[in-house]
Backbone as JSON, one array per atom type, in Angstrom:
{
  "sequence": "MSVDSRCDGMVALVTGSSRGLGKAIAARLAERGATVALTARTMDPDPKYQGSLSQTRDEIVAGGGRAVAVQADLSQSEDRARLFDEVVSAVGAPDILVNNAAVTFLRPLDGILNLTSVGGDLPPGPPFSEFDRTAGFGVYGTVKAALNRLTKSLAAELYDDGIAVNAAAPSNPVATPGAGTLDLAKTDTEDIELITETAFRLCTGDPKTMTGRIAHTQSFLAEVGWFQPAG",
  "N": [[7.39, -6.65, -20.81], [5.07, -8.06, -17.66], [4.21, -11.04, -18.52], [2.16, -12.05, -16.96], [-0.52, -10.82, -16.9], [-2.97, -9.86, -15.27], [-4.13, -7.52, -14.14], [-5.02, -6.35, -16.67], [-6.83, -3.66, -17.67], [-8.06, -2.55, -16.52], [-7.71, -0.17, -13.62], [-5.7, 0.64, -11.61], [-5.51, 2.87, -7.86], [-3.13, 4.7, -6.3], [-2.16, 5.74, -3.37], [0.88, 8.21, -2.17], [2.51, 7.72, -3.68], [4.87, 8.56, -4.68], [7.21, 7.69, -3.83], [9.57, 4.88, -2.19], [7.31, 2.26, -0.46], [5.01, 2.81, -2.07], [5.63, 3.79, -4.21], [7.45, 1.51, -5.14], [4.87, -0.7, -4.9], [2.84, 1.24, -6.91], [4.52, 0.24, -9.82], [4.71, -2.29, -9.73], [1.6, -2.78, -10.17], [1.33, -2.2, -12.39], [3.4, -2.61, -14.25], [1.47, -5.27, -14.09], [-0.19, -4.52, -15.77], [-2.26, -2.23, -15.1], [-3.81, 0.5, -15.3], [-2.18, 2.78, -13.53], [-2.78, 5.25, -11.57], [-0.99, 7.88, -9.98], [-0.35, 9.52, -6.89], [0.68, 11.87, -4.48], [2.38, 14.39, -2.31], [4.69, 15.72, -3.81], [5.14, 16.43, -6.88], [7.55, 17.39, -8.33], [10.99, 16.72, -9.02], [12.56, 17.14, -5.81], [15.19, 18.63, -4.67], [14.8, 17.96, -1.52], [14.03, 15.98, -1.06], [13.64, 12.38, -1.47], [12.9, 10.72, -4.63], [10.19, 11.23, -6.74], [7.15, 11.78, -7.79], [6.43, 12.77, -10.72], [9.13, 10.99, -11.43], [8.23, 8.78, -10.74], [5.92, 8.59, -12.28], [7.44, 8.76, -14.81], [9.3, 6.26, -14.96], [7.56, 4.15, -14.95], [6.42, 4.1, -17.3], [8.37, 4.78, -18.88], [8.78, 1.62, -19.07], [6.92, 0.75, -20.55], [4.64, 0.47, -19.13], [1.47, 1.98, -18.19], [0.77, 5.02, -17.24], [-1.09, 7.83, -14.57], [0.34, 11.35, -13.45], [-0.92, 12.69, -10.29], [-0.64, 15.3, -8.49], [-1.19, 15.65, -4.4], [-2.31, 16.73, -1.55], [-3.31, 14.41, 0.61], [-4.27, 15.49, 3.05], [-6.11, 17.28, 3.06], [-9.32, 17.97, 2.52], [-10.35, 19.1, 0.2], [-8.72, 18.59, -1.35], [-8.58, 15.85, -1.81], [-11.49, 15.14, -3.19], [-10.88, 16.54, -5.89], [-8.71, 15.63, -6.92], [-9.73, 12.42, -6.74], [-11.62, 13.3, -9.1], [-9.92, 14.34, -11.29], [-9.03, 11.98, -11.45], [-10.52, 10.1, -12.53], [-11.7, 11.2, -14.67], [-9.21, 11.3, -16.39], [-8.33, 8.19, -16.52], [-10.68, 7.04, -15.46], [-12.82, 5.5, -13.31], [-11.13, 4.35, -10.35], [-10.3, 0.98, -10.16], [-8.89, -0.13, -8.16], [-7.74, 0.36, -5.23], [-5.05, 1.67, -3.53], [-4.0, 2.39, -0.44], [-1.92, 3.87, 1.12], [-1.08, 5.89, 1.97], [-2.48, 6.46, 4.16], [-5.59, 7.34, 3.73], [-8.67, 7.38, 3.3], [-10.86, 7.03, 0.58], [-14.48, 7.14, 0.33], [-16.0, 5.2, -1.69], [-17.16, 3.48, -4.33], [-15.06, 0.93, -5.73], [-13.47, -1.87, -6.61], [-11.68, -3.46, -4.95], [-9.71, -2.91, -2.27], [-6.23, -1.89, -0.35], [-4.98, -1.42, 2.77], [-1.68, -0.03, 3.65], [-0.79, -1.46, 6.3], [0.9, -1.84, 9.6], [3.21, -4.64, 11.21], [3.63, -3.26, 13.95], [1.28, -2.92, 15.21], [0.15, -5.06, 15.85], [-0.44, -6.48, 19.45], [2.15, -5.88, 22.02], [4.11, -9.03, 23.3], [4.06, -9.64, 26.33], [3.66, -9.5, 29.83], [7.16, -10.32, 30.42], [7.76, -8.45, 28.16], [9.99, -8.71, 26.62], [10.58, -8.83, 24.0], [9.95, -6.6, 23.11], [10.19, -3.19, 22.04], [10.57, -0.87, 24.3], [11.6, 1.93, 24.09], [11.22, 3.31, 21.49], [9.08, 4.57, 21.28], [6.98, 3.03, 20.02], [4.29, 3.23, 20.48], [2.4, 4.75, 20.12], [1.98, 4.91, 17.63], [1.34, 2.34, 16.97], [-1.24, 2.02, 18.26], [-2.81, 3.24, 16.1], [-2.3, 1.86, 13.77], [-3.32, -0.52, 14.68], [-6.0, 0.55, 14.44], [-6.2, 0.76, 12.16], [-6.18, -2.08, 11.34], [-8.82, -2.76, 12.35], [-10.74, -1.03, 11.29], [-9.98, -2.11, 8.81], [-11.03, -4.77, 8.53], [-13.76, -4.3, 9.16], [-14.68, -2.7, 7.2], [-14.88, -4.82, 5.05], [-16.34, -6.36, 5.87], [-18.85, -5.09, 5.95], [-19.02, -4.02, 3.09], [-18.97, -7.27, 1.56], [-21.09, -8.68, 0.41], [-21.54, -6.18, -1.84], [-19.24, -7.54, -3.46], [-16.49, -6.34, -3.52], [-12.91, -6.12, -1.98], [-11.41, -5.78, 0.9], [-8.51, -5.09, 2.4], [-5.08, -5.52, 4.16], [-1.98, -4.76, 4.16], [1.2, -5.85, 5.69], [5.03, -4.98, 5.92], [6.43, -7.47, 7.51], [9.27, -7.16, 8.3], [11.3, -4.45, 8.66], [11.37, -2.3, 6.37], [14.06, -1.18, 4.15], [13.05, 1.63, 3.16], [12.85, 5.17, 1.63], [11.65, 6.85, 4.02], [11.59, 5.89, 5.76], [14.53, 5.87, 6.26], [14.65, 8.43, 6.98], [13.78, 8.02, 9.03], [15.58, 7.21, 10.47], [15.13, 4.2, 10.92], [15.25, 0.49, 10.01], [17.23, -0.28, 10.0], [18.23, -3.03, 10.47], [17.41, -6.23, 10.48], [16.03, -6.02, 8.1], [14.01, -6.28, 5.32], [13.43, -7.37, 1.82], [12.27, -5.35, -0.3], [10.41, -6.75, -2.32], [8.88, -8.03, -1.15], [6.89, -6.81, 0.11], [5.26, -5.74, -2.21], [4.89, -8.12, -3.51], [2.73, -9.67, -2.12], [0.6, -6.72, -2.09], [0.2, -7.06, -4.88], [-1.04, -9.75, -4.87], [-3.17, -9.43, -3.06], [-4.48, -7.65, -3.66], [-5.42, -8.44, -6.22], [-6.52, -10.58, -5.78], [-9.86, -13.1, -5.49], [-12.51, -11.48, -4.57], [-14.21, -12.48, -2.9], [-13.0, -14.48, -1.49], [-10.48, -13.48, -0.62], [-10.63, -11.37, 1.2], [-11.13, -8.67, 3.89], [-8.36, -9.47, 5.53], [-5.15, -9.08, 7.38], [-2.19, -9.18, 6.31], [0.61, -10.16, 6.73], [3.94, -9.99, 5.5], [5.93, -12.5, 5.15], [5.16, -14.08, 6.15], [2.3, -14.68, 4.69], [3.17, -15.37, 2.33], [4.02, -17.48, 2.41], [2.54, -18.85, 2.88], [1.1, -19.12, 0.41], [2.62, -20.3, -1.18], [4.81, -18.79, -2.26], [7.03, -17.8, -0.92], [10.04, -18.78, 0.98], [10.16, -18.72, 4.03], [13.7, -18.27, 5.99], [15.74, -20.79, 7.55]],
  "CA": [[6.34, -6.38, -19.84], [5.28, -9.85, -17.83], [2.66, -12.73, -18.78], [0.81, -12.47, -15.71], [-1.72, -9.53, -17.23], [-4.63, -9.88, -14.87], [-4.55, -6.25, -14.32], [-4.73, -5.59, -17.58], [-8.13, -2.95, -18.42], [-8.22, -2.09, -14.58], [-7.15, 1.14, -13.11], [-5.45, 1.26, -9.73], [-5.16, 4.84, -7.85], [-1.82, 4.06, -5.61], [-1.48, 7.42, -3.05], [1.98, 8.05, -1.42], [3.48, 6.52, -4.57], [6.58, 9.14, -5.3], [8.51, 6.76, -3.52], [9.45, 3.85, -0.96], [6.15, 1.55, -1.11], [4.18, 3.14, -2.55], [5.98, 3.43, -5.91], [7.2, -0.36, -5.55], [3.26, -1.19, -5.2], [1.86, 0.87, -8.38], [5.65, -0.31, -10.89], [4.34, -3.56, -9.83], [1.02, -3.04, -10.44], [1.2, -1.65, -14.05], [3.96, -4.55, -14.71], [0.52, -6.48, -14.5], [-1.2, -4.47, -17.11], [-3.34, -1.92, -14.82], [-3.3, 2.04, -15.57], [-2.09, 3.36, -12.27], [-2.99, 6.83, -11.09], [-0.28, 8.21, -8.59], [-0.52, 10.52, -6.15], [1.99, 12.19, -3.38], [2.57, 16.07, -2.94], [5.86, 15.97, -4.23], [5.03, 15.85, -8.07], [8.69, 17.76, -9.36], [12.13, 16.26, -7.99], [12.86, 18.03, -4.97], [16.8, 18.46, -3.5], [14.8, 17.4, 0.15], [13.37, 14.92, -0.99], [14.29, 11.07, -2.9], [11.51, 10.26, -5.5], [8.62, 12.43, -7.06], [5.89, 11.81, -8.39], [6.82, 12.93, -12.01], [10.01, 10.62, -11.78], [7.8, 7.35, -10.85], [5.14, 8.19, -13.27], [8.59, 8.91, -16.27], [9.79, 4.98, -14.87], [6.73, 3.18, -15.06], [5.76, 4.89, -18.78], [9.37, 3.87, -20.13], [9.01, 0.29, -18.97], [6.39, 0.39, -21.58], [3.32, 0.88, -18.22], [0.71, 3.14, -17.98], [0.12, 6.2, -15.48], [-0.77, 9.59, -14.83], [-0.41, 11.77, -11.8], [-2.06, 14.18, -9.94], [-0.32, 15.92, -7.0], [-2.06, 16.14, -3.64], [-2.24, 16.42, 0.08], [-4.01, 14.43, 1.21], [-4.88, 15.69, 4.65], [-7.05, 18.29, 3.04], [-10.46, 17.9, 2.08], [-10.77, 19.96, -0.72], [-7.29, 18.32, -2.34], [-9.09, 14.63, -2.19], [-12.35, 15.56, -3.93], [-10.3, 16.69, -6.64], [-7.62, 13.7, -7.54], [-10.72, 11.76, -7.56], [-12.23, 13.91, -10.07], [-8.99, 14.36, -12.2], [-8.3, 10.14, -11.73], [-11.78, 9.75, -13.18], [-11.42, 12.46, -15.81], [-7.79, 11.41, -17.52], [-7.97, 7.22, -16.41], [-12.07, 6.01, -14.76], [-12.83, 5.45, -11.7], [-10.46, 3.28, -9.93], [-10.94, -0.75, -9.74], [-7.78, -1.25, -6.9], [-7.25, 1.97, -4.15], [-3.82, 1.11, -2.31], [-3.87, 3.48, 0.72], [-0.66, 4.06, 1.46], [-1.25, 7.51, 2.45], [-3.27, 6.67, 5.09], [-6.87, 8.2, 3.48], [-9.01, 6.53, 2.3], [-11.64, 7.54, -0.34], [-15.64, 5.78, 0.11], [-16.1, 5.49, -3.35], [-17.04, 2.32, -5.63], [-13.97, 0.43, -6.12], [-13.79, -3.38, -6.66], [-10.86, -3.5, -4.03], [-8.8, -1.99, -1.33], [-5.29, -2.42, 0.34], [-4.5, -0.47, 3.33], [-0.84, -0.25, 4.36], [-0.68, -1.45, 7.73], [2.18, -2.33, 10.04], [3.22, -5.34, 12.99], [3.63, -2.56, 15.03], [-0.61, -3.02, 15.85], [0.45, -6.27, 16.95], [-0.15, -6.34, 20.47], [3.02, -6.92, 22.16], [4.05, -9.55, 23.86], [4.7, -9.6, 27.86], [5.1, -9.49, 30.17], [8.38, -9.2, 30.66], [7.85, -7.21, 26.76], [11.64, -8.19, 26.28], [10.82, -8.2, 22.49], [9.19, -4.76, 22.23], [11.46, -2.1, 22.08], [9.98, -0.03, 25.47], [12.0, 3.34, 24.5], [11.11, 3.74, 20.31], [7.84, 5.58, 21.66], [5.94, 2.68, 19.03], [2.82, 2.73, 21.44], [1.08, 6.12, 19.41], [1.62, 4.64, 16.33], [1.24, 1.09, 16.86], [-2.45, 1.88, 17.86], [-3.19, 3.81, 14.91], [-2.4, 0.9, 13.1], [-3.86, -1.45, 15.26], [-7.49, 0.79, 13.71], [-6.37, 0.82, 10.57], [-6.6, -3.58, 10.73], [-10.13, -2.66, 12.97], [-11.13, -0.59, 9.66], [-10.33, -2.86, 7.3], [-12.21, -5.58, 8.57], [-15.19, -3.6, 9.43], [-15.12, -2.88, 5.74], [-14.42, -6.19, 4.4], [-17.91, -7.02, 6.14], [-19.46, -4.16, 5.46], [-18.96, -4.1, 1.59], [-18.68, -8.0, 0.85], [-22.34, -8.4, -0.95], [-20.95, -6.02, -2.37], [-17.92, -7.87, -4.06], [-15.6, -5.78, -3.07], [-12.7, -6.9, -1.22], [-10.33, -4.67, 1.55], [-7.38, -5.74, 3.55], [-4.23, -4.75, 4.47], [-0.28, -5.5, 3.86], [2.31, -4.56, 6.7], [5.97, -5.45, 5.91], [7.41, -8.55, 8.82], [10.41, -6.66, 8.97], [11.13, -3.31, 8.08], [11.57, -1.73, 4.64], [14.66, 0.33, 3.92], [12.75, 2.99, 2.15], [13.52, 6.16, 1.66], [10.85, 7.41, 4.83], [12.82, 4.93, 7.33], [15.83, 6.26, 6.87], [14.33, 9.65, 7.13], [13.28, 8.69, 10.65], [16.28, 6.34, 11.61], [14.62, 3.07, 11.08], [15.19, 0.22, 9.39], [19.01, -0.6, 10.52], [18.84, -4.71, 10.74], [16.48, -7.09, 10.45], [15.46, -6.07, 7.14], [13.47, -7.11, 4.33], [13.06, -6.3, 0.6], [10.93, -4.54, -0.81], [9.79, -7.28, -2.94], [8.11, -9.1, -0.42], [5.28, -6.17, 0.52], [4.92, -5.52, -3.59], [3.81, -9.47, -4.36], [1.61, -8.55, -0.93], [-0.34, -6.15, -2.49], [-0.12, -7.87, -6.2], [-2.14, -10.42, -4.9], [-4.34, -9.25, -2.17], [-5.13, -6.58, -4.62], [-6.23, -9.19, -7.23], [-7.29, -11.9, -5.74], [-11.27, -13.43, -5.44], [-12.85, -10.62, -3.1], [-15.35, -13.48, -2.01], [-11.94, -15.08, -0.33], [-9.47, -12.91, -0.36], [-11.03, -9.84, 1.5], [-10.53, -9.05, 5.22], [-6.88, -10.04, 6.15], [-4.13, -8.41, 7.58], [-1.37, -9.84, 5.73], [2.29, -10.15, 7.1], [4.4, -10.53, 4.17], [6.5, -14.09, 4.92], [3.86, -15.55, 6.5], [1.03, -14.97, 3.54], [3.74, -15.23, 1.11], [4.48, -18.63, 2.68], [1.11, -19.48, 2.82], [0.46, -18.95, -1.26], [3.92, -20.89, -2.11], [5.91, -18.08, -2.97], [8.43, -17.3, -0.53], [10.24, -20.0, 1.94], [11.35, -18.23, 5.55], [14.63, -18.83, 6.55], [15.5, -21.87, 8.96]],
  "C": [[5.94, -7.6, -19.49], [4.53, -9.92, -18.09], [1.98, -12.33, -18.32], [-0.02, -10.88, -16.35], [-3.2, -10.24, -16.43], [-5.29, -8.94, -14.33], [-5.04, -5.3, -15.35], [-6.65, -5.22, -17.51], [-8.34, -2.38, -17.15], [-7.34, -0.87, -14.24], [-6.91, 1.33, -11.48], [-4.89, 2.73, -9.43], [-4.65, 4.33, -6.18], [-1.54, 5.43, -5.16], [-0.18, 6.87, -2.13], [3.0, 7.41, -2.29], [4.64, 7.63, -5.28], [7.31, 8.48, -4.88], [8.48, 5.84, -2.31], [7.88, 2.44, -1.65], [5.19, 1.71, -1.65], [4.47, 2.94, -4.23], [6.62, 1.83, -6.13], [5.61, -0.84, -6.2], [2.65, -0.46, -6.32], [3.34, 0.74, -9.4], [4.88, -1.67, -10.69], [2.92, -3.75, -10.8], [0.13, -2.6, -12.2], [2.14, -2.46, -14.59], [3.04, -5.85, -15.06], [-0.57, -6.44, -15.48], [-2.11, -3.34, -16.47], [-2.99, -0.22, -14.9], [-3.09, 2.21, -14.11], [-1.75, 4.77, -12.07], [-2.61, 7.04, -10.11], [-0.57, 9.39, -8.58], [0.07, 11.16, -4.3], [1.8, 13.64, -3.18], [3.52, 16.28, -3.38], [5.53, 15.32, -5.5], [6.46, 16.07, -9.13], [9.71, 17.28, -8.24], [12.19, 17.76, -7.28], [14.4, 17.88, -4.2], [16.48, 17.94, -1.88], [14.34, 16.38, 0.35], [14.03, 13.38, -2.17], [12.45, 10.69, -3.29], [10.5, 11.52, -5.76], [7.47, 11.57, -7.8], [5.52, 11.65, -10.04], [7.73, 11.61, -12.39], [9.33, 8.81, -11.61], [6.52, 6.96, -11.78], [6.5, 7.85, -14.68], [9.35, 7.31, -16.1], [8.47, 4.15, -15.95], [6.48, 3.6, -16.66], [7.08, 4.64, -19.62], [9.45, 2.62, -19.6], [7.91, -0.31, -19.6], [4.55, -0.08, -20.3], [2.65, 2.04, -18.47], [0.04, 4.14, -17.36], [0.03, 7.29, -15.63], [-0.9, 9.64, -13.54], [-0.34, 13.02, -11.36], [-1.28, 14.63, -8.42], [-1.51, 16.09, -6.6], [-2.08, 16.07, -2.24], [-3.61, 15.98, 0.37], [-5.35, 14.64, 2.71], [-5.92, 16.85, 4.21], [-8.08, 17.56, 1.99], [-10.77, 17.69, 0.07], [-9.57, 18.92, -2.04], [-7.89, 16.51, -2.78], [-10.41, 14.5, -3.15], [-11.84, 15.59, -5.27], [-10.04, 16.28, -7.84], [-8.87, 13.01, -7.48], [-11.37, 12.48, -9.05], [-11.59, 13.97, -11.17], [-8.9, 12.72, -12.68], [-9.04, 10.28, -13.06], [-11.53, 10.14, -14.51], [-10.1, 11.96, -16.86], [-8.38, 9.43, -17.17], [-9.58, 6.29, -16.28], [-11.43, 5.39, -13.55], [-12.27, 3.8, -11.77], [-11.52, 1.68, -9.28], [-10.08, -1.12, -8.53], [-7.75, 0.63, -6.31], [-6.33, 0.73, -2.87], [-3.45, 2.27, -1.51], [-2.98, 3.58, 1.46], [-0.51, 5.52, 2.2], [-2.39, 7.67, 3.54], [-4.91, 7.44, 4.97], [-7.32, 7.36, 2.67], [-11.01, 6.87, 1.83], [-13.36, 6.6, -0.58], [-16.22, 6.35, -0.8], [-16.41, 4.57, -3.74], [-15.96, 1.9, -5.62], [-14.51, -1.38, -5.96], [-12.78, -3.55, -5.49], [-10.14, -2.45, -3.21], [-7.93, -2.37, -0.08], [-4.87, -1.41, 0.61], [-3.12, -1.02, 3.9], [-0.83, 0.0, 5.68], [0.65, -1.6, 8.7], [2.28, -3.16, 11.33], [3.21, -4.63, 13.84], [1.77, -2.59, 15.48], [-0.61, -3.82, 16.44], [0.6, -5.81, 18.06], [1.05, -6.94, 21.23], [3.16, -7.87, 23.03], [4.37, -9.5, 25.16], [3.56, -9.41, 28.67], [6.52, -10.76, 30.42], [8.36, -7.91, 29.16], [9.54, -7.24, 26.4], [11.53, -8.54, 24.63], [10.1, -7.53, 21.78], [10.35, -4.39, 22.68], [10.27, -0.77, 23.21], [10.34, 1.25, 24.8], [11.51, 3.27, 23.81], [10.03, 4.62, 20.44], [7.62, 4.6, 19.77], [4.41, 2.73, 19.74], [1.91, 3.77, 20.22], [0.98, 5.28, 18.16], [1.28, 3.28, 15.33], [-0.8, 1.28, 17.16], [-2.94, 2.59, 16.9], [-3.2, 2.91, 14.29], [-2.94, -0.11, 13.78], [-5.86, -0.81, 14.49], [-7.49, 0.87, 13.36], [-6.37, -0.49, 10.33], [-7.67, -3.42, 10.64], [-10.83, -2.42, 11.33], [-11.4, -1.29, 8.99], [-10.74, -4.38, 7.48], [-13.09, -5.31, 8.83], [-15.48, -3.76, 7.98], [-15.09, -3.63, 4.69], [-15.8, -6.47, 4.63], [-18.66, -6.82, 5.54], [-20.04, -4.36, 3.58], [-18.75, -5.84, 1.08], [-19.93, -8.24, -0.21], [-22.05, -7.81, -2.06], [-20.15, -6.13, -3.98], [-16.64, -7.29, -3.96], [-14.68, -5.91, -1.97], [-11.53, -5.43, -0.46], [-9.77, -5.75, 2.45], [-6.04, -4.92, 3.45], [-2.67, -5.09, 4.68], [0.37, -4.52, 4.89], [3.66, -5.7, 6.07], [5.97, -6.58, 7.36], [8.08, -7.82, 8.99], [10.66, -5.36, 8.2], [11.9, -2.76, 6.54], [12.85, -0.78, 4.69], [14.33, 0.81, 3.07], [13.3, 4.45, 3.02], [13.09, 7.26, 3.28], [11.56, 6.57, 6.04], [13.96, 5.13, 7.4], [15.83, 7.9, 7.36], [14.29, 9.85, 9.01], [14.34, 7.68, 11.39], [15.97, 4.82, 11.48], [15.45, 1.89, 9.97], [16.5, -0.16, 8.81], [19.21, -1.72, 10.03], [17.49, -4.92, 10.8], [15.32, -7.14, 9.0], [15.34, -7.16, 6.29], [13.23, -6.72, 2.94], [11.98, -6.33, 0.94], [10.17, -5.32, -1.93], [9.15, -8.04, -2.32], [6.64, -8.12, -0.29], [4.97, -5.51, -1.19], [4.17, -7.22, -3.89], [2.85, -9.71, -3.03], [0.43, -8.07, -1.74], [-0.72, -6.46, -3.32], [-1.47, -8.54, -5.35], [-3.21, -10.47, -4.15], [-5.14, -8.13, -3.6], [-6.15, -7.5, -6.32], [-6.82, -10.46, -7.11], [-8.85, -12.0, -5.28], [-11.69, -12.73, -4.12], [-13.95, -11.65, -2.63], [-14.57, -14.04, -0.8], [-10.5, -14.42, 0.38], [-9.68, -11.82, -0.09], [-10.96, -10.08, 3.17], [-9.49, -9.58, 5.98], [-5.9, -9.22, 5.88], [-2.83, -8.95, 7.47], [0.1, -9.19, 5.79], [3.18, -10.78, 5.77], [4.84, -11.6, 4.0], [5.62, -14.51, 5.31], [2.77, -15.53, 5.41], [2.0, -15.14, 2.52], [4.18, -16.97, 1.19], [3.67, -19.31, 2.71], [0.89, -19.87, 1.43], [1.44, -19.74, -1.69], [4.6, -20.11, -2.53], [6.76, -17.77, -2.18], [8.4, -18.53, 0.84], [11.01, -19.3, 2.85], [12.98, -18.66, 5.3], [14.66, -19.95, 7.9], [14.72, -22.23, 8.39]]
}
């Protein structure tokens, strides 16, 4: 286990944690001492998918961490309610929510992190030469832009309660299983370590100063002195 134990005694609920970014962020929080509540739709290994909740949980526990897994389809309201009840019963109320599966729980929390995308930024132009005009990112980017606005609004509304709300986005695509399924993240990719470190720092910062951030990995980590951009 890491000597950095700033998450000791905390409970972190990480959605979409069977694989990809959610799994990596859950592992990082567990390394730092958090008890991690994992949730996704895939509990047991399935040949159709890479990764499962049981695999994520077992890997965290094998590494000396603490984790519980609760299968849930977060598009279903009854599953969301059941998930929260089961997590509280098993490990206590979450101090941190990593909203990797795009569902927000309106419950008392110490910190909320939304996983957003640089696709939510406005494309520069005309002539829009830096924007892939044929990839169909318009609707996706619109949704992520709305998530960024929601993050800022909740950060303001919950500021006096000491609850931080932030959003994190990879500066470049990360080659996760999901990205591979969509035939994305072929070139100009970045290591998954950047988003896990960004998420960790956003989830454990002072809620009076580290809130309302829409953090792109490379610029954010350069700001805090953890990352040196190439060139």
